[in-house]
Short mmCIF file of C-alpha atoms in Angstrom, two decimals:
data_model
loop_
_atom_site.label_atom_id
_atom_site.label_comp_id
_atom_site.label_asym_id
_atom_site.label_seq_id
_atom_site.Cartn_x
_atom_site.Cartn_y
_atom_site.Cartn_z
CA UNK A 139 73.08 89.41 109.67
CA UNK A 140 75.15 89.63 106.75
CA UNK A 141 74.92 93.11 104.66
CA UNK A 142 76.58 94.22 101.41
CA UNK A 143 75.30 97.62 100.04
CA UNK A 144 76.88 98.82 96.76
CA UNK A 145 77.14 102.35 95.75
CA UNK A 146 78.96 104.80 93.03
CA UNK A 147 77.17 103.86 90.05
CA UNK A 148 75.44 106.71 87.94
CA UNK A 149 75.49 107.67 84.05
CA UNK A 150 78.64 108.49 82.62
CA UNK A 151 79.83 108.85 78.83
CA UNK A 152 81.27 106.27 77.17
CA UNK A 153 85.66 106.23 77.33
CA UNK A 154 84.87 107.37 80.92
CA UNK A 155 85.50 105.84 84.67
CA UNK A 156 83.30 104.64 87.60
CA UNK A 157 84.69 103.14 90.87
CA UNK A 158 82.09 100.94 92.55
CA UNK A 159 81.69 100.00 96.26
CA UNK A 160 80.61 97.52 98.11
CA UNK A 161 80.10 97.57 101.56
CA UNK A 162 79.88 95.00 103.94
CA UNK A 163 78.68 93.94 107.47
CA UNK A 164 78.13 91.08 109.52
CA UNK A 165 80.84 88.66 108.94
CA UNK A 166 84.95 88.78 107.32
CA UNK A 167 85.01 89.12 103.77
CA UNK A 168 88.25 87.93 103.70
CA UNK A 169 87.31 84.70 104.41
CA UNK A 170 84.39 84.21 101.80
CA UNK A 171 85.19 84.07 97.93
CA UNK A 172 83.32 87.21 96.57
CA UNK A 173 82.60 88.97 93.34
CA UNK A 174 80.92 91.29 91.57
CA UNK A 175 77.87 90.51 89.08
CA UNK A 176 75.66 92.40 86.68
CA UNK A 177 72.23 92.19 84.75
CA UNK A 178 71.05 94.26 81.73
CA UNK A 179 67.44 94.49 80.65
CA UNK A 180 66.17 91.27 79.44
CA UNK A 181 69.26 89.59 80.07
CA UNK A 182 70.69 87.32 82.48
CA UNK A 183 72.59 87.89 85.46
CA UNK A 184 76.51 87.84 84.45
CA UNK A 185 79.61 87.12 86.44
CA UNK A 186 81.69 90.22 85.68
CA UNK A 187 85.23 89.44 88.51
CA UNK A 188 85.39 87.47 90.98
CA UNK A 189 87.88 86.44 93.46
CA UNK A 190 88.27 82.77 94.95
CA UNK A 191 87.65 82.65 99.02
CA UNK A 192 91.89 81.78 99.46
CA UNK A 193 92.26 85.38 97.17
CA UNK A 194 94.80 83.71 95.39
CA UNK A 195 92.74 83.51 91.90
CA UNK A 196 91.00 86.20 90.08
CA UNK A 197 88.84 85.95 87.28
CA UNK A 198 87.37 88.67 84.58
CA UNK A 199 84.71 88.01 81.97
CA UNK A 200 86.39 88.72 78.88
CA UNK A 201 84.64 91.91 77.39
CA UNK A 202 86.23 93.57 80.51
CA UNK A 203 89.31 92.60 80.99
CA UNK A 204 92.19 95.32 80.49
CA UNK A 205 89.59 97.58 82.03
CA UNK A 206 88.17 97.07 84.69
CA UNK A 207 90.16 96.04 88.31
CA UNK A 208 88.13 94.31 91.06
CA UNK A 209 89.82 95.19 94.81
CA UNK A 210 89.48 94.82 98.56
CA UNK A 211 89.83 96.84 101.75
CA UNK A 212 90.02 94.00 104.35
CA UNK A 213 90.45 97.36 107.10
CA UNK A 214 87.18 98.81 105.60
CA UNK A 215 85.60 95.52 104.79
CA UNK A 216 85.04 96.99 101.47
CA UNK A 217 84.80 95.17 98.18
CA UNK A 218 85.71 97.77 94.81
CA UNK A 219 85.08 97.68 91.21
CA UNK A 220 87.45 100.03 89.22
CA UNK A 221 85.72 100.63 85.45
CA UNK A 222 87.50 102.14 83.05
CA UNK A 223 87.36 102.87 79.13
CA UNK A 224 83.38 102.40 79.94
CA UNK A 225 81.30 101.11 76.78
CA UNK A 226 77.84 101.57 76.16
CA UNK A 227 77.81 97.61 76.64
CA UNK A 228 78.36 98.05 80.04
CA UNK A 229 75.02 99.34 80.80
CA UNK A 230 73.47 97.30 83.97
CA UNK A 231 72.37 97.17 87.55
CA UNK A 232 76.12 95.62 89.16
CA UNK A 233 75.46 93.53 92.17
CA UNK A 234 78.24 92.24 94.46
CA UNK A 235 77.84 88.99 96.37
CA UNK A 236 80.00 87.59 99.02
CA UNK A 237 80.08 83.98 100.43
CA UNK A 238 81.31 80.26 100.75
CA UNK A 239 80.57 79.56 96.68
CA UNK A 240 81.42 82.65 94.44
CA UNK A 241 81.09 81.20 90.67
CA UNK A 242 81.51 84.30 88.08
CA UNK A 243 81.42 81.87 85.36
CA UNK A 244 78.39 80.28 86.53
CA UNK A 245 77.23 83.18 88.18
CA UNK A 246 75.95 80.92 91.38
CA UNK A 247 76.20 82.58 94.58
CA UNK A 248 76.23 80.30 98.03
CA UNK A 249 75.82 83.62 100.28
CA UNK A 250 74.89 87.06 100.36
CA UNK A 251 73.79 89.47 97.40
CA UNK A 252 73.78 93.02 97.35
CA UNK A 253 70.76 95.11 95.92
CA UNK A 254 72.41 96.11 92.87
CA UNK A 255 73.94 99.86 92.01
CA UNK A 256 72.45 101.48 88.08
CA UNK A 257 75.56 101.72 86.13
CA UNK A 258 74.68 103.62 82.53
CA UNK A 259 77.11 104.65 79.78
CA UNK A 260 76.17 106.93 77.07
CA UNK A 261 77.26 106.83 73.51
#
């Protein structure tokens, strides 16, 4: 059975840093493309990095890039989200998926979702 269970999120002032996890069980990440989403209130879910199943491409949704850094642990099987310079914006439960189709752009996941971390930034 394939698991991913993110963790780290919490409330944190705006200009400051969270590091995300994402754990996961059940098959080789390094094989699958996998990324990491989120969804505000009333919003839809959004593609926020995602890396291709090869791990050759990367992609960030613009009103992140320059700050936050999406990374693996292939010895830990862990899957990280570094967030930096954290804007109110930003505010949203971040899921991480894993799988055959990763699309942040589309945000359509062929595979495994996580159940989401709270992520909060105060102005």
């Amino acid at each position: 059975e394939v698991t991913l269970v993110e963790s780290g999120g919490g409330l944190v002032q705006a200009g400051g840093s969270l590091r995300l996890s994402c754990g996961a069980s059940g098959f080789v990440f390094d094989d699958f493309a996998i990324g990491w989403f989120r969804q505000a209130p009333g919003e839809e879910r959004q593609g926020v990095s995602c890396i291709n199943d090869s791990g050759d491409t990367t992609y960030y949704t613009d009103s992140v890039k320059g700050r936050f850094a999406i990374s693996t642990n292939n010895a830990r099987n862990t899957i990280y989200l570094e967030m930096n310079n954290l804007k109110p914006e930003d505010t949203a439960v971040y899921y991480c998926a894993a799988g055959a189709v990763v699309d942040c752009r589309s945000a359509y996941v062929l595979g495994s979702w996580g159940r989401g971390t709270q992520v909060t930034v105060s102005s």
